[in-house]
Tab-separated table of C-alpha atoms in Angstrom:
chain	number	residue	atom	x	y	z
A	1353	MET	CA	-42.562	-2.777	213.332
A	1354	LEU	CA	-45.000	-5.695	213.195
A	1355	PHE	CA	-45.349	-8.550	215.686
A	1356	ARG	CA	-47.095	-11.921	215.450
A	1357	CYS	CA	-48.705	-13.817	218.316
A	1358	ALA	CA	-46.977	-17.207	218.536
A	1359	GLN	CA	-50.182	-18.888	219.723
A	1360	CYS	CA	-52.930	-17.579	217.424
A	1361	GLY	CA	-51.130	-15.746	214.601
A	1362	PHE	CA	-52.672	-12.320	215.287
A	1363	ILE	CA	-50.420	-9.640	213.773
A	1364	PHE	CA	-50.127	-6.146	215.212
A	1365	ALA	CA	-48.029	-3.009	214.959
A	1366	ASP	CA	-46.152	-1.253	217.728
A	1367	THR	CA	-48.398	1.772	218.312
A	1368	ALA	CA	-46.377	3.419	221.091
A	1369	ARG	CA	-45.219	6.206	218.773
A	1370	ILE	CA	-48.375	6.517	216.682
A	1371	ASP	CA	-50.748	9.421	217.334
A	1372	LEU	CA	-53.948	8.167	215.725
A	1373	ASN	CA	-55.863	11.362	216.449
A	1374	ALA	CA	-53.267	13.296	214.466
A	1375	TYR	CA	-53.279	10.760	211.632
A	1376	TYR	CA	-57.057	10.764	211.174
A	1377	ASN	CA	-57.224	14.476	210.468
A	1378	ASN	CA	-59.273	16.599	208.097
A	1379	GLU	CA	-57.275	15.387	205.080
A	1380	TYR	CA	-57.723	11.647	205.664
A	1381	LEU	CA	-60.916	11.306	203.609
A	1382	HIS	CA	-60.056	13.737	200.835
A	1383	LYS	CA	-56.381	13.685	199.951
A	1384	CYS	CA	-53.954	11.593	197.958
A	1385	GLY	CA	-50.195	11.307	198.302
A	1386	ASP	CA	-47.746	11.010	201.175
A	1387	GLY	CA	-48.864	11.104	204.773
A	1388	PHE	CA	-52.572	10.791	204.092
A	1389	GLY	CA	-55.180	8.074	204.082
A	1390	SER	CA	-56.265	5.782	201.287
A	1391	TYR	CA	-59.090	7.930	199.972
A	1392	VAL	CA	-59.060	10.555	197.264
A	1393	ASN	CA	-62.712	11.367	197.960
A	1394	TYR	CA	-64.317	9.086	200.551
A	1395	GLU	CA	-67.916	9.551	199.412
A	1396	PHE	CA	-67.179	8.677	195.790
A	1397	ASP	CA	-64.578	6.019	196.609
A	1398	LYS	CA	-67.139	4.155	198.750
A	1399	MET	CA	-69.981	4.246	196.219
A	1400	PRO	CA	-68.834	1.040	194.451
A	1401	MET	CA	-69.374	-0.815	197.750
A	1402	GLU	CA	-73.102	0.023	197.943
A	1403	PRO	CA	-74.326	-3.319	196.497
A	1404	THR	CA	-72.071	-5.200	198.927
A	1405	TYR	CA	-73.377	-3.188	201.872
A	1406	ARG	CA	-76.986	-3.818	200.850
A	1407	ASN	CA	-76.299	-7.545	200.556
A	1408	VAL	CA	-74.754	-7.540	204.031
A	1409	LEU	CA	-77.806	-5.750	205.445
A	1410	ASN	CA	-80.036	-8.351	203.799
A	1411	THR	CA	-77.975	-11.087	205.466
A	1412	ILE	CA	-78.321	-9.378	208.849
A	1413	THR	CA	-82.086	-9.017	208.406
A	1414	LEU	CA	-82.385	-12.794	208.036
A	1415	VAL	CA	-81.073	-13.322	211.582
A	1416	ARG	CA	-82.155	-10.124	213.370
A	1417	SER	CA	-85.315	-8.116	212.760
A	1418	GLY	CA	-84.531	-5.127	215.017
A	1419	LYS	CA	-83.564	-1.855	213.338
A	1420	ARG	CA	-81.344	0.016	215.838
A	1421	LEU	CA	-77.877	0.000	214.240
A	1422	LEU	CA	-74.521	1.416	215.354
A	1423	ASP	CA	-71.684	1.746	212.828
A	1424	ALA	CA	-68.168	1.685	214.309
A	1425	GLY	CA	-65.629	3.881	212.543
A	1426	ALA	CA	-68.397	5.428	210.484
A	1427	ALA	CA	-66.273	8.091	208.743
A	1428	ASN	CA	-68.685	10.474	206.980
A	1429	GLY	CA	-71.599	8.093	207.478
A	1430	TYR	CA	-71.820	6.753	203.933
A	1431	PHE	CA	-72.893	3.305	205.144
A	1432	ILE	CA	-75.294	4.887	207.648
A	1433	GLY	CA	-77.098	6.548	204.751
A	1434	ILE	CA	-77.497	3.170	203.044
A	1435	ALA	CA	-78.695	1.510	206.262
A	1436	ASN	CA	-81.269	4.259	206.813
A	1437	SER	CA	-82.553	3.790	203.268
A	1438	CYS	CA	-83.067	0.092	204.116
A	1439	GLY	CA	-85.269	0.944	207.094
A	1440	TYR	CA	-82.692	0.991	209.874
A	1441	GLU	CA	-82.361	3.662	212.555
A	1442	ALA	CA	-78.621	3.993	212.073
A	1443	GLU	CA	-75.970	6.100	213.745
A	1444	GLY	CA	-72.237	5.816	214.281
A	1445	PHE	CA	-69.035	7.214	215.701
A	1446	ASP	CA	-65.582	8.105	214.419
A	1447	ILE	CA	-62.422	9.568	215.968
A	1448	ASN	CA	-62.031	11.842	212.940
A	1449	LEU	CA	-63.696	15.149	213.836
A	1450	SER	CA	-63.894	16.407	210.252
A	1451	ALA	CA	-65.569	13.137	209.205
A	1452	ALA	CA	-68.226	13.555	211.892
A	1453	GLU	CA	-68.770	17.156	210.797
A	1454	GLU	CA	-69.134	16.092	207.166
A	1455	ALA	CA	-71.633	13.428	208.228
A	1456	ALA	CA	-73.734	16.094	209.954
A	1457	GLN	CA	-73.692	18.196	206.788
A	1458	ARG	CA	-75.002	15.179	204.882
A	1459	GLY	CA	-77.756	14.537	207.427
A	1460	ARG	CA	-76.125	11.441	208.928
A	1461	LYS	CA	-75.782	10.901	212.671
A	1462	VAL	CA	-72.107	10.357	213.539
A	1463	LYS	CA	-70.625	11.238	216.917
A	1464	HIS	CA	-67.018	12.348	217.284
A	1465	GLY	CA	-65.286	9.867	219.582
A	1466	ASP	CA	-64.973	6.144	220.172
A	1467	LEU	CA	-66.789	3.322	221.950
A	1468	PHE	CA	-65.675	4.629	225.329
A	1469	THR	CA	-66.185	8.381	224.958
A	1470	CYS	CA	-69.543	8.448	223.158
A	1471	HIS	CA	-71.371	6.987	226.196
A	1472	TYR	CA	-73.985	4.830	224.501
A	1473	ALA	CA	-76.386	3.129	226.902
A	1474	PRO	CA	-75.940	-0.633	227.407
A	1475	GLY	CA	-78.310	-2.770	225.382
A	1476	SER	CA	-79.131	0.059	222.971
A	1477	PHE	CA	-78.617	-1.658	219.616
A	1478	ASP	CA	-79.863	-4.600	217.602
A	1479	VAL	CA	-76.900	-4.485	215.239
A	1480	ILE	CA	-73.341	-3.175	215.366
A	1481	THR	CA	-71.374	-2.995	212.127
A	1482	ALA	CA	-67.587	-2.738	212.077
A	1483	PHE	CA	-66.555	-2.471	208.436
A	1484	ASP	CA	-62.861	-1.687	207.864
A	1485	PHE	CA	-62.644	-0.955	211.588
A	1486	PHE	CA	-60.563	-3.538	213.432
A	1487	GLU	CA	-57.493	-3.195	211.211
A	1488	HIS	CA	-57.319	0.471	212.284
A	1489	LEU	CA	-57.652	-0.281	216.006
A	1490	PRO	CA	-54.595	-0.491	218.327
A	1491	HIS	CA	-54.097	-4.081	219.467
A	1492	GLU	CA	-54.388	-3.118	223.137
A	1493	LYS	CA	-57.952	-1.889	222.499
A	1494	ILE	CA	-59.217	-4.892	220.535
A	1495	GLU	CA	-60.457	-6.988	223.439
A	1496	GLN	CA	-62.054	-4.142	225.377
A	1497	SER	CA	-63.717	-2.851	222.193
A	1498	ILE	CA	-65.331	-6.223	221.513
A	1499	GLN	CA	-66.455	-6.361	225.142
A	1500	ALA	CA	-67.942	-2.869	224.794
A	1501	MET	CA	-69.782	-3.901	221.632
A	1502	GLN	CA	-71.177	-6.961	223.395
A	1503	ALA	CA	-72.464	-4.725	226.200
A	1504	LEU	CA	-74.108	-2.294	223.769
A	1505	LEU	CA	-75.991	-5.028	221.930
A	1506	LEU	CA	-79.337	-6.371	222.994
A	1507	PRO	CA	-79.420	-10.111	223.783
A	1508	GLN	CA	-79.062	-12.025	220.510
A	1509	GLY	CA	-77.967	-8.776	218.830
A	1510	ILE	CA	-75.712	-8.994	215.784
A	1511	LEU	CA	-72.115	-7.890	215.231
A	1512	ALA	CA	-71.119	-7.731	211.549
A	1513	ILE	CA	-67.438	-7.316	210.682
A	1514	ILE	CA	-65.489	-6.758	207.483
A	1515	THR	CA	-61.721	-6.791	207.906
A	1516	VAL	CA	-58.559	-8.013	206.201
A	1517	ASN	CA	-57.605	-11.695	206.419
A	1518	THR	CA	-53.953	-12.593	206.994
A	1519	ALA	CA	-54.611	-16.244	206.116
A	1520	SER	CA	-55.885	-15.442	202.618
A	1521	ILE	CA	-53.914	-16.818	199.684
A	1522	TRP	CA	-53.133	-13.282	198.490
A	1523	ALA	CA	-51.778	-12.195	201.892
A	1524	ARG	CA	-49.672	-15.342	202.311
A	1525	MET	CA	-48.346	-15.105	198.770
A	1526	LEU	CA	-47.203	-11.489	199.184
A	1527	GLY	CA	-45.975	-11.876	202.767
A	1528	LYS	CA	-44.404	-8.683	204.067
A	1529	TYR	CA	-45.230	-6.995	200.741
A	1530	TRP	CA	-48.985	-7.401	201.208
A	1531	HIS	CA	-50.573	-4.021	200.516
A	1532	SER	CA	-52.769	-4.164	203.646
A	1533	LEU	CA	-49.714	-4.143	205.932
A	1534	LEU	CA	-49.890	-0.377	206.033
A	1535	PRO	CA	-49.096	1.171	209.441
A	1536	PRO	CA	-50.042	3.624	210.823
A	1537	GLU	CA	-53.298	3.209	208.867
A	1538	HIS	CA	-53.613	-0.571	209.303
A	1539	ILE	CA	-52.191	-1.784	212.609
A	1540	SER	CA	-54.132	-4.925	213.649
A	1541	PHE	CA	-54.596	-8.025	211.504
A	1542	PHE	CA	-56.839	-11.033	212.074
A	1543	ASN	CA	-57.523	-14.265	210.250
A	1544	LYS	CA	-60.787	-16.226	210.376
A	1545	LYS	CA	-59.560	-18.549	213.128
A	1546	ASN	CA	-58.233	-15.990	215.616
A	1547	MET	CA	-61.162	-13.649	214.967
A	1548	ARG	CA	-63.512	-16.474	215.926
A	1549	LEU	CA	-61.469	-17.207	219.065
A	1550	CYS	CA	-61.522	-13.547	220.100
A	1551	LEU	CA	-65.268	-13.210	219.586
A	1552	GLU	CA	-66.143	-16.456	221.339
A	1553	ARG	CA	-63.947	-15.500	224.287
A	1554	ASN	CA	-66.063	-12.369	224.652
A	1555	ARG	CA	-69.547	-13.907	224.633
A	1556	PHE	CA	-70.292	-13.979	220.925
A	1557	ASP	CA	-71.455	-16.949	218.885
A	1558	VAL	CA	-69.981	-16.824	215.383
A	1559	LEU	CA	-72.688	-17.539	212.819
A	1560	GLU	CA	-70.705	-17.139	209.618
A	1561	THR	CA	-67.247	-16.342	208.285
A	1562	ARG	CA	-66.606	-16.033	204.579
A	1563	THR	CA	-64.404	-14.320	202.054
A	1564	ILE	CA	-65.744	-11.052	200.700
A	1565	HIS	CA	-64.633	-9.280	197.530
A	1566	LYS	CA	-64.493	-5.495	197.457
A	1567	LYS	CA	-65.298	-3.101	194.668
A	1568	PHE	CA	-63.039	-0.074	194.188
A	1569	SER	CA	-62.965	3.158	192.236
A	1570	LEU	CA	-60.028	3.516	189.859
A	1571	GLN	CA	-58.713	6.585	191.704
A	1572	TYR	CA	-58.821	4.722	195.026
A	1573	LEU	CA	-56.912	1.789	193.533
A	1574	PHE	CA	-54.141	3.980	192.119
A	1575	ASN	CA	-53.817	5.848	195.412
A	1576	ILE	CA	-53.490	2.510	197.250
A	1577	LEU	CA	-50.852	1.410	194.752
A	1578	TYR	CA	-48.882	4.583	195.419
A	1579	LYS	CA	-49.050	4.164	199.189
A	1580	TRP	CA	-48.012	0.527	198.788
A	1581	GLN	CA	-45.195	0.819	196.223
A	1582	LYS	CA	-44.274	4.528	196.405
A	1583	LEU	CA	-43.921	4.705	192.628
A	1584	LEU	CA	-44.356	8.200	191.231
A	1585	LEU	CA	-46.289	6.674	188.330
A	1586	TRP	CA	-49.207	5.793	190.640
A	1587	ARG	CA	-49.254	9.220	192.262
A	1588	ARG	CA	-49.369	10.935	188.885
A	1589	ALA	CA	-52.125	8.569	187.768
A	1590	THR	CA	-54.137	9.399	190.891
A	1591	SER	CA	-53.698	13.132	190.327
A	1592	PHE	CA	-54.775	12.717	186.698
A	1593	LEU	CA	-57.905	10.846	187.759
A	1594	GLU	CA	-58.728	13.553	190.311
A	1595	GLN	CA	-58.879	15.989	187.407
A	1596	HIS	CA	-61.020	13.574	185.349
A	1597	PRO	CA	-63.595	12.359	187.887
A	1598	LYS	CA	-65.778	10.440	185.444
A	1599	LEU	CA	-62.808	8.209	184.656
A	1600	GLY	CA	-61.529	8.162	188.242
A	1601	ARG	CA	-64.853	6.909	189.562
A	1602	PHE	CA	-64.987	3.984	187.185
A	1603	SER	CA	-65.255	0.943	189.449
A	1604	PHE	CA	-64.601	-2.787	189.377
A	1605	THR	CA	-64.427	-5.745	191.742
A	1606	LEU	CA	-60.975	-6.937	192.779
A	1607	TYR	CA	-61.120	-10.714	193.226
A	1608	ILE	CA	-58.088	-11.184	195.471
A	1609	GLY	CA	-59.993	-12.571	198.460
A	1610	ASP	CA	-58.003	-10.906	201.237
A	1611	ASN	CA	-61.021	-9.556	203.142
A	1612	MET	CA	-63.435	-11.527	205.298
A	1613	PHE	CA	-66.989	-11.036	206.470
A	1614	VAL	CA	-67.826	-12.241	209.983
A	1615	LEU	CA	-71.332	-12.421	211.433
A	1616	ALA	CA	-71.640	-13.009	215.183
A	1617	LYS	CA	-74.481	-13.042	217.697
A	1618	ASN	CA	-74.425	-11.711	221.250
A	1619	ALA	CA	-74.606	-14.887	223.317
A	1620	SER	CA	-76.111	-13.093	226.321
A	1621	ARG	CA	-79.749	-13.980	226.966
A	1622	LYS	CA	-80.310	-11.601	229.858
A	1623	GLU	CA	-82.491	-8.619	228.994
A	1624	MET	CA	-81.164	-5.224	230.014
A	1625	LYS	CA	-83.262	-3.374	232.608
């Protein structure tokens, strides 16, 4: 069941009966069909996003020169690998144990846990990235997570967010049939206005908010279509593409405009001692 805040329009799911640790298991990144996540193969499904990630890092570099970066909800560390190749000292965390283990196998530094169990020192990072993170976070942890991120950033440090946008034309047009309304995977939903309010309330200055278009692999798209519409056609198409990876990894940009990029700066000017 989904609820909407009457004041700001924030939408959230009732998470009382959702065990997120059980949901984000060893099959989340590498399985299609019922009961699993969106990814057929996370590493390959994320590859089409590499140019977008590099552009985002270039944007961050324009406003912050420091190179210590923390990636929230890092999965197997795919983005961390890109950040490291751009000169960052990047690490991350994820509640999915198998994802953290896969990251280690790939030489990427990802801790198993969350913002509160990984025990990062205050003021440790120049940049925190939260790409496809907040929509997976229980609503009761949103505020404290943003506060924790603010504490982990150095003064004037940067928080970069990519998340779904409930005020987009695509989301408003589809209403309750919007494909991103996907509990228990997606459970918290912002728009540009209430995201800004939440960040500013927690000592961030919002520098930029804009629509961002994502690039998907064909196999990822068909798996999303199956999870959205539950048509056997999409599941069979996904299975076919798994067996024909060259075709399945064909990628293209989906210009539906239902994701937003938010860049915010830690408003604190007090240096950590």
